[in-house]
Coordinates of N, CA, C and O and ligand atoms in Angstrom, one line a residue:
X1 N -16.8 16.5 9.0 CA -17.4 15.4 8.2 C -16.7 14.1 8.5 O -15.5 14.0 8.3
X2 N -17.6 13.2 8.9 CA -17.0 11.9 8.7 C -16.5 11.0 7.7 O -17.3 10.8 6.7
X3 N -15.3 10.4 7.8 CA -14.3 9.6 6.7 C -15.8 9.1 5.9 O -16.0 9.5 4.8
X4 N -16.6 8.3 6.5 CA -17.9 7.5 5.8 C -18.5 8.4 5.3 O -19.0 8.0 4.2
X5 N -18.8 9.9 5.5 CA -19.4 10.6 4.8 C -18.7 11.5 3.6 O -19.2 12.3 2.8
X6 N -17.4 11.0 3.7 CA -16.3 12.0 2.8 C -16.7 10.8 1.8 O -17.2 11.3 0.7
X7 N -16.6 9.7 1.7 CA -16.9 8.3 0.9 C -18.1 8.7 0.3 O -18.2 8.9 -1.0
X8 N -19.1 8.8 1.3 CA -20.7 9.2 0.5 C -20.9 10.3 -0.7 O -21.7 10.2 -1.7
X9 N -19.8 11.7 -0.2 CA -20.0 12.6 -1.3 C -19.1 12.8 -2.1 O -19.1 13.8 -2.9
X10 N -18.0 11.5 -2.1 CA -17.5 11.9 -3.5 C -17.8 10.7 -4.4 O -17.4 10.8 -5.6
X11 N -18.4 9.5 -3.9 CA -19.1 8.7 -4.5 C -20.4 9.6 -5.5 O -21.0 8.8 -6.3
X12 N -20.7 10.9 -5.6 CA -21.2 10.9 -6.7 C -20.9 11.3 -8.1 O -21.7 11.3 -9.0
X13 N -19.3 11.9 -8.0 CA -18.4 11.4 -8.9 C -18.1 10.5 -9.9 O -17.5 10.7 -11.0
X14 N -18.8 9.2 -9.2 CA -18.1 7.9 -9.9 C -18.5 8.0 -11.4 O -19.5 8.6 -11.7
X15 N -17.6 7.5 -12.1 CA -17.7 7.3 -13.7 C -18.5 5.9 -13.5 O -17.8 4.9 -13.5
X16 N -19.9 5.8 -13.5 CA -20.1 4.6 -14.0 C -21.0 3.7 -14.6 O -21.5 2.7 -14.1
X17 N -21.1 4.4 -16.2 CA -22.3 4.5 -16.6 C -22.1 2.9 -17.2 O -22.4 2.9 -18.4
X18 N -21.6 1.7 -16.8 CA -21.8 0.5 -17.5 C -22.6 -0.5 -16.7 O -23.3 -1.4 -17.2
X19 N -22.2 -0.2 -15.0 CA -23.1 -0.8 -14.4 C -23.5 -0.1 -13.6 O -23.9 -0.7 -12.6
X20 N -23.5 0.7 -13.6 CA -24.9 2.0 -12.7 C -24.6 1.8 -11.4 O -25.5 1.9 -10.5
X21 N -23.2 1.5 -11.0 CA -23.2 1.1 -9.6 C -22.3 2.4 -9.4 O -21.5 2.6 -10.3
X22 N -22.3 2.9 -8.7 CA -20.9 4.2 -8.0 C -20.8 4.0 -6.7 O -21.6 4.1 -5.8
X23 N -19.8 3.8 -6.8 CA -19.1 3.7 -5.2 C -17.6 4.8 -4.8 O -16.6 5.1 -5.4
X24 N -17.9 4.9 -3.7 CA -16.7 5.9 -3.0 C -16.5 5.3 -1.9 O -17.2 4.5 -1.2
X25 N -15.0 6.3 -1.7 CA -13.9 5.6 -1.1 C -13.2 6.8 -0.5 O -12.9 7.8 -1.2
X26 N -12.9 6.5 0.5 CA -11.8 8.1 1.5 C -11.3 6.7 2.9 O -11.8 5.8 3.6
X27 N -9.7 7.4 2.5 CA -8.8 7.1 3.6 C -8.5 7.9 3.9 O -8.3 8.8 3.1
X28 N -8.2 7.9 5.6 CA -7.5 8.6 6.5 C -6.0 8.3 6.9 O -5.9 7.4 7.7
X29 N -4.9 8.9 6.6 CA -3.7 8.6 7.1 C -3.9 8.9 8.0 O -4.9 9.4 8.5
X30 N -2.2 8.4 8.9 CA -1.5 9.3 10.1 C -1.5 10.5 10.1 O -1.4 11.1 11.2
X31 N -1.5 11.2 9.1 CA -0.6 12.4 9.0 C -2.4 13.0 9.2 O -2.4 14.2 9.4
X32 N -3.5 12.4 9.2 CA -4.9 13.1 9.2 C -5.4 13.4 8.1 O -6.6 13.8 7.8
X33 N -4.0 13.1 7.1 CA -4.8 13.9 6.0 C -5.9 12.7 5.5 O -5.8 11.5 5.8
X34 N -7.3 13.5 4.3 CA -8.2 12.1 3.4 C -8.1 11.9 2.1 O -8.6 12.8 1.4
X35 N -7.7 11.0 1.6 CA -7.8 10.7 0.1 C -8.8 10.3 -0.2 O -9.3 9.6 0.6
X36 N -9.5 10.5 -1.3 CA -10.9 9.9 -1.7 C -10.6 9.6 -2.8 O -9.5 9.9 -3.3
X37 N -11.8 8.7 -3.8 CA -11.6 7.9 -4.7 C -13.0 7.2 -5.3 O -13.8 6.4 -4.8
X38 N -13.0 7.5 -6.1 CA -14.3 6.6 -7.1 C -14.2 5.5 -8.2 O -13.1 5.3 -8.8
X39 N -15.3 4.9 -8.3 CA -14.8 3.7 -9.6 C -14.9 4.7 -10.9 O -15.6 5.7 -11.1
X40 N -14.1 4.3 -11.4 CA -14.1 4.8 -13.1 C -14.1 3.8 -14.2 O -13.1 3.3 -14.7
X41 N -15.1 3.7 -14.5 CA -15.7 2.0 -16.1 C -15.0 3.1 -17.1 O -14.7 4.3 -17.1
X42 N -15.0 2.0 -17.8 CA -15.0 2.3 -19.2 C -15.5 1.5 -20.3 O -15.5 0.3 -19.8
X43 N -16.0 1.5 -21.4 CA -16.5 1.1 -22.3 C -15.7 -0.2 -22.9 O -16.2 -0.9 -23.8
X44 N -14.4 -0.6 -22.1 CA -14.1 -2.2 -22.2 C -14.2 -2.5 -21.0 O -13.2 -2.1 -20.4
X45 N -14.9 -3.0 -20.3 CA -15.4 -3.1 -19.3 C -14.7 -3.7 -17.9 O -14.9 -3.5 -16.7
X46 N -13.9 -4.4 -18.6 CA -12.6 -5.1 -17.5 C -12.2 -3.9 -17.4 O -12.5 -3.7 -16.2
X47 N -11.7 -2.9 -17.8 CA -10.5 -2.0 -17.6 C -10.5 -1.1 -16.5 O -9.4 -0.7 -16.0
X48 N -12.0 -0.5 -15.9 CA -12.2 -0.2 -15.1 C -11.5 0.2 -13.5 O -11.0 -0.8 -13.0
X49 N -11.5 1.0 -13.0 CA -11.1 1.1 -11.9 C -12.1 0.7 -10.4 O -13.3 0.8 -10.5
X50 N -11.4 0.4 -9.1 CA -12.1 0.6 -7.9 C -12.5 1.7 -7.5 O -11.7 2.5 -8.0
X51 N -13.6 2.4 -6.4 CA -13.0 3.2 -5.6 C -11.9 3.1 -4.6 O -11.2 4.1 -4.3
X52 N -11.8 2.1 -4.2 CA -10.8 2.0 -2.9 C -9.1 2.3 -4.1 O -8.1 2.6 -3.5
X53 N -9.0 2.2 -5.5 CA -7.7 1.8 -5.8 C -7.4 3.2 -6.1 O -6.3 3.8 -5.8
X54 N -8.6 3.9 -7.0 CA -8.3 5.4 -6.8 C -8.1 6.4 -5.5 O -7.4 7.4 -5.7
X55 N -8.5 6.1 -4.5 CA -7.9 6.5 -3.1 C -6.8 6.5 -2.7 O -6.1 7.4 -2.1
X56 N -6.2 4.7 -3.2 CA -4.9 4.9 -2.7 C -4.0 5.4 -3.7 O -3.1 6.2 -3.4
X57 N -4.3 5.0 -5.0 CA -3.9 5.9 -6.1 C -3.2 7.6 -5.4 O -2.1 8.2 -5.2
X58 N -4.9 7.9 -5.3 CA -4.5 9.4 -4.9 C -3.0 9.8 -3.8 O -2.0 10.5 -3.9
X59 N -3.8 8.4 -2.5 CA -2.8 8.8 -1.4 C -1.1 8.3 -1.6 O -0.3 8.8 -0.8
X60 N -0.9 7.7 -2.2 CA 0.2 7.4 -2.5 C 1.0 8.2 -3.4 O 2.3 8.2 -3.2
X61 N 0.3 8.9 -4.7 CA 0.8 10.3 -5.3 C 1.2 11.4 -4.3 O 2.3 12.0 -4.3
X62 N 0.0 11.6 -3.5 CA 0.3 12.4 -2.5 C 1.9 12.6 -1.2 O 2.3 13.6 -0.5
X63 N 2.3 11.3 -1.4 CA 3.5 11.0 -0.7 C 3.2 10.2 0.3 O 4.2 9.7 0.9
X64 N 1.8 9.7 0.8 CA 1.9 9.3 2.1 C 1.3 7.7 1.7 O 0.3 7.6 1.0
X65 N 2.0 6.5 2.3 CA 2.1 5.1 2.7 C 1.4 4.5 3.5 O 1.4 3.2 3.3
X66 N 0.6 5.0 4.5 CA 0.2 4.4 5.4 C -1.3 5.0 5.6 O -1.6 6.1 5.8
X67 N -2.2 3.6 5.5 CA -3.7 3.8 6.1 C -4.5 3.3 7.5 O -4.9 2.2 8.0
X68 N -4.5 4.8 7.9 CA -5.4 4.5 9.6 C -6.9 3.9 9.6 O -7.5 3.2 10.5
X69 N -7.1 4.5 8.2 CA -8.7 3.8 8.6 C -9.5 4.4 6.9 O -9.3 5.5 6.3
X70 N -10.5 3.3 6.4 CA -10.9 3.5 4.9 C -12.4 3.3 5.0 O -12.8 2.8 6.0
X71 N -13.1 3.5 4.5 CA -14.2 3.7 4.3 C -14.9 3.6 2.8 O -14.7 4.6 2.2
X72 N -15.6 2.6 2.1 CA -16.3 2.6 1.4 C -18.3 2.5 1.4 O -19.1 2.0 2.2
X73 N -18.4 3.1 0.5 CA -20.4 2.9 0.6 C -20.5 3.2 -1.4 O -19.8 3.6 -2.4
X74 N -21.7 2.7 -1.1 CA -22.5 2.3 -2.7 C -23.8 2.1 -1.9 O -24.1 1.9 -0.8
X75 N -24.5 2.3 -3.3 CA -26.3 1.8 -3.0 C -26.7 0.5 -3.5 O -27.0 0.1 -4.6
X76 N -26.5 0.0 -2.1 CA -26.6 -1.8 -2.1 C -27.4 -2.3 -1.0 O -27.3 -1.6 0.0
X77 N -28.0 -3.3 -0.9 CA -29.3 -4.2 0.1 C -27.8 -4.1 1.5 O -28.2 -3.9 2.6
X78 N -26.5 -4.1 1.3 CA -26.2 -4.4 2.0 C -24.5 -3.6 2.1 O -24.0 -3.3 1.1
X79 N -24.0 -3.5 3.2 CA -23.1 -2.7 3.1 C -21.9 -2.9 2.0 O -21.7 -4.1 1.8
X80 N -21.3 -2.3 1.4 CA -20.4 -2.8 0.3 C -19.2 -3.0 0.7 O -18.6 -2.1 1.3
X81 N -18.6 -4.2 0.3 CA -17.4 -4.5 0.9 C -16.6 -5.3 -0.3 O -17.0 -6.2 -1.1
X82 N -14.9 -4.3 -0.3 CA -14.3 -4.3 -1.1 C -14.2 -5.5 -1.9 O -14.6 -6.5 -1.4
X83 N -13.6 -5.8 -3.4 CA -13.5 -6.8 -4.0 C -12.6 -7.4 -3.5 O -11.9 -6.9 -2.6
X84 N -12.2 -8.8 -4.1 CA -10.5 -9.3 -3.3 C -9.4 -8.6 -3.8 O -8.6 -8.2 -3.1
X85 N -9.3 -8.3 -5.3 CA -8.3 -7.6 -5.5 C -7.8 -6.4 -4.8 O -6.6 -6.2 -4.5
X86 N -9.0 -5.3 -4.5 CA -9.0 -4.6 -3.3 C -8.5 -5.0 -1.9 O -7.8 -4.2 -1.3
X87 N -8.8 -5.7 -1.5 CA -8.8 -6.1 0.1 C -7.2 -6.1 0.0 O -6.6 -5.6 0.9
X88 N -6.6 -6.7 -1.1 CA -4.8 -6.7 -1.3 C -4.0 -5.6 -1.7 O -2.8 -5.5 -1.6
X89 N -5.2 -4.6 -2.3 CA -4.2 -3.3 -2.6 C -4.8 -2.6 -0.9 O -3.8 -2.2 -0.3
X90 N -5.9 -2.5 -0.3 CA -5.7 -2.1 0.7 C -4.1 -3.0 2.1 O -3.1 -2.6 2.7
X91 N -4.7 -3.9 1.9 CA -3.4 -4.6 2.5 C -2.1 -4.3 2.8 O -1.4 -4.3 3.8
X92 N -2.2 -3.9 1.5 CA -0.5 -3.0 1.3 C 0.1 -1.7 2.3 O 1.2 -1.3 2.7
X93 N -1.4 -1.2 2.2 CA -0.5 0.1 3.3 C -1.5 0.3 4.7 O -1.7 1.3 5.3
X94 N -2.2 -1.0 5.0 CA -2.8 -1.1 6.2 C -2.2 -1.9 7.3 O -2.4 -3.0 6.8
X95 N -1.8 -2.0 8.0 CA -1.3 -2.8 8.9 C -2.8 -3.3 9.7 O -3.9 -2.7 9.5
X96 N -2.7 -4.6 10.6 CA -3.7 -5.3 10.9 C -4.1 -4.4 11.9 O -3.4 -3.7 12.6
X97 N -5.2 -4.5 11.9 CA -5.7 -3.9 13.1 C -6.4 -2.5 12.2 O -7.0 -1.6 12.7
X98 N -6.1 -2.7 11.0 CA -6.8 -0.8 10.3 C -8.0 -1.3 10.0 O -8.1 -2.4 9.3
X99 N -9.3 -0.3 10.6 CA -10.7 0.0 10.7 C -10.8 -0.1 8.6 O -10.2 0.6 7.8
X100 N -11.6 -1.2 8.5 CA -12.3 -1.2 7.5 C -14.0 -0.6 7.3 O -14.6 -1.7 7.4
X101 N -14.4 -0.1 7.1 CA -15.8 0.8 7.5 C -16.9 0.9 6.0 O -17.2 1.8 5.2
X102 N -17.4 -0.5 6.1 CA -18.1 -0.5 4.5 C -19.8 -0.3 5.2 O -20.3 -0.5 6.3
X103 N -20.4 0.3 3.9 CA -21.7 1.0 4.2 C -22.7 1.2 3.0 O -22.2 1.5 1.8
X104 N -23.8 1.1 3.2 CA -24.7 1.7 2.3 C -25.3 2.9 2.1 O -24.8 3.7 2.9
X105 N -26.5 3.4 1.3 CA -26.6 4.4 1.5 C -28.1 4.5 2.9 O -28.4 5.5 3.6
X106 N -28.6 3.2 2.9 CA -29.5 3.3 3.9 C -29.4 3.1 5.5 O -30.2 2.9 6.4
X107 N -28.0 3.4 5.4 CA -27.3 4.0 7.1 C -26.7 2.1 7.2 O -25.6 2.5 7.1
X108 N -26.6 1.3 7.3 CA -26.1 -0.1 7.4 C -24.8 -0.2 7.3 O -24.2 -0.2 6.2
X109 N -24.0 -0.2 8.6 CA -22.4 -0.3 8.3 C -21.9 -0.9 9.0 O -22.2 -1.1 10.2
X110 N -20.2 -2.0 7.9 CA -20.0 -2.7 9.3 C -18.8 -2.3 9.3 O -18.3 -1.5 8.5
X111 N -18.1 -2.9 10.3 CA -16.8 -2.4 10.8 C -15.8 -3.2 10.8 O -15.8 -3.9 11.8
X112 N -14.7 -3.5 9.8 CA -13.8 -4.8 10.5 C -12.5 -4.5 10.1 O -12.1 -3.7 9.3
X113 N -11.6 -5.3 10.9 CA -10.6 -4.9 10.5 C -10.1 -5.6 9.9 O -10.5 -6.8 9.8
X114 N -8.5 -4.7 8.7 CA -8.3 -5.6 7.5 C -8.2 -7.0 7.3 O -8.6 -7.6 6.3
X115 N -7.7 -7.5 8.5 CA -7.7 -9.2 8.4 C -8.4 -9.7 8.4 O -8.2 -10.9 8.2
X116 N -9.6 -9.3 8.8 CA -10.7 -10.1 9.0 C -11.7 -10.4 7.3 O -12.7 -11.2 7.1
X117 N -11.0 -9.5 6.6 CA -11.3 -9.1 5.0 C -10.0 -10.0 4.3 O -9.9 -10.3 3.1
X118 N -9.3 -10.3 5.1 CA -8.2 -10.8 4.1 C -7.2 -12.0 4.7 O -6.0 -12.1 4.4
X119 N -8.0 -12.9 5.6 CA -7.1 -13.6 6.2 C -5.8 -14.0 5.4 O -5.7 -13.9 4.2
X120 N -4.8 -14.6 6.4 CA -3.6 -14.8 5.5 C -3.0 -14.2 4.4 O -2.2 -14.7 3.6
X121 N -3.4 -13.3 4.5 CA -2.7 -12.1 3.3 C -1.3 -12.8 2.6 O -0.4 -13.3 3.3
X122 N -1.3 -12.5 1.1 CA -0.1 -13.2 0.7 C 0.8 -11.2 0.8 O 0.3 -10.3 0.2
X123 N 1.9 -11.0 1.6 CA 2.8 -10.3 2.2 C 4.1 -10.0 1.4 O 4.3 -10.7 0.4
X124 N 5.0 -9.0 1.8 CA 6.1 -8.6 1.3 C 7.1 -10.1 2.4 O 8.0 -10.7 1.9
X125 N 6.7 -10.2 3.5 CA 7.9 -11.2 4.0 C 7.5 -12.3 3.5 O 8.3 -13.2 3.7
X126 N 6.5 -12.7 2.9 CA 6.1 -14.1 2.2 C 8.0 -14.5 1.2 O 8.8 -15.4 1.4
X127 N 8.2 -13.1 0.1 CA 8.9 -12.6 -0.4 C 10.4 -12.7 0.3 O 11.3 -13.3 -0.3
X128 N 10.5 -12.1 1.5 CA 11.5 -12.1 2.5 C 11.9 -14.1 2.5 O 13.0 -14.6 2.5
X129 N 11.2 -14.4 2.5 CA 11.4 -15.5 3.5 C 11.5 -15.5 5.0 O 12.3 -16.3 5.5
X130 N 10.7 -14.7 5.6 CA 10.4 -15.3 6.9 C 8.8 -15.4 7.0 O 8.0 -15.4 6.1
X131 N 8.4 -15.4 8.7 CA 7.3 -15.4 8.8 C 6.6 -13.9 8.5 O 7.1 -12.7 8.7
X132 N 5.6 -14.3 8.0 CA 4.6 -12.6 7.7 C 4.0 -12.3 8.8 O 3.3 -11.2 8.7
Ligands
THU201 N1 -16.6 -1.5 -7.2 C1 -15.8 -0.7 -6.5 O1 -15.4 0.4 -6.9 N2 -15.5 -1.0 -5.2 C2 -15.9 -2.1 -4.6 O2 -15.6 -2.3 -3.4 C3 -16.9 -3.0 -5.3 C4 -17.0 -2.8 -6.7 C5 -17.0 -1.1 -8.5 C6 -16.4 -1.7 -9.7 C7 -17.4 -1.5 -10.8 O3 -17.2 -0.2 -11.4 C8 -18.7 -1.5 -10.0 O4 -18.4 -1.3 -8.7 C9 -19.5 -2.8 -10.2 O5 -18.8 -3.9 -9.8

């Protein structure tokens, strides 16, 4: 099964009876292994979670830091692509160059990599003081 399709079926999981949208989320580390992940609302409505944060959620309990490649889909006119706050928690354990893979359910997918989702990323060497 493909990463996009591990996204598709655990996207029917999502908790999210406030705006009827569910979306899923599966990363692939190095190590091969996939973490998956759904939005979860709640009844105060901000409080809510992503798919993509529950993923890494998962994959970082899991022990493992680093994402080779993520995949998100929802049922949308157009492929779904992460929010910004997302694009920064993926950031975190993507190095440039990691396959971003957003999709719908009517086969429409695009491909990009993280930077292209997040130019200029604000960074841990921002922090450093050097160049990021
Ligand atoms: N949502 C995600 O889980 N990931 C995205 O990439 C876009 C939006 C969720 C948040 C909320 O539960 C619902 O979709 C509608 O915004």
């Amino acid at each position: 099964m493909s990463l996009l399709d591990r996204a598709r079926a655990v996207r029917e999981n999502a908790h999210a009876p406030y705006s009827g949208f569910k979306v899923g989320a599966a990363i692939r580390t190095p190590s091969g292994r996939v973490f998956t992940g759904v939005n979860v609302e709640n009844a105060a409505y901000p409080e809510g979670t992503c798919a993509e944060a529950g993923a890494i959620a998962a994959m970082v309990a899991a022990g493992e830091t680093a994402i080779a490649e993520i995949a998100v889909v929802g049922d949308a006119p157009a492929p779904v692509t992460p929010c910004g706050g997302c694009r920064q928690k993926i950031a975190e354990f993507a190095p440039p160059g990691t396959p971003v893979v957003m999709a719908n359910l009517r086969g429409d997918v695009l491909r990009e990599p993280i930077e292209a989702l997040l130019p200029h990323a604000f960074a841990k060497a921002h922090m450093d003081g050097g160049r990021p």
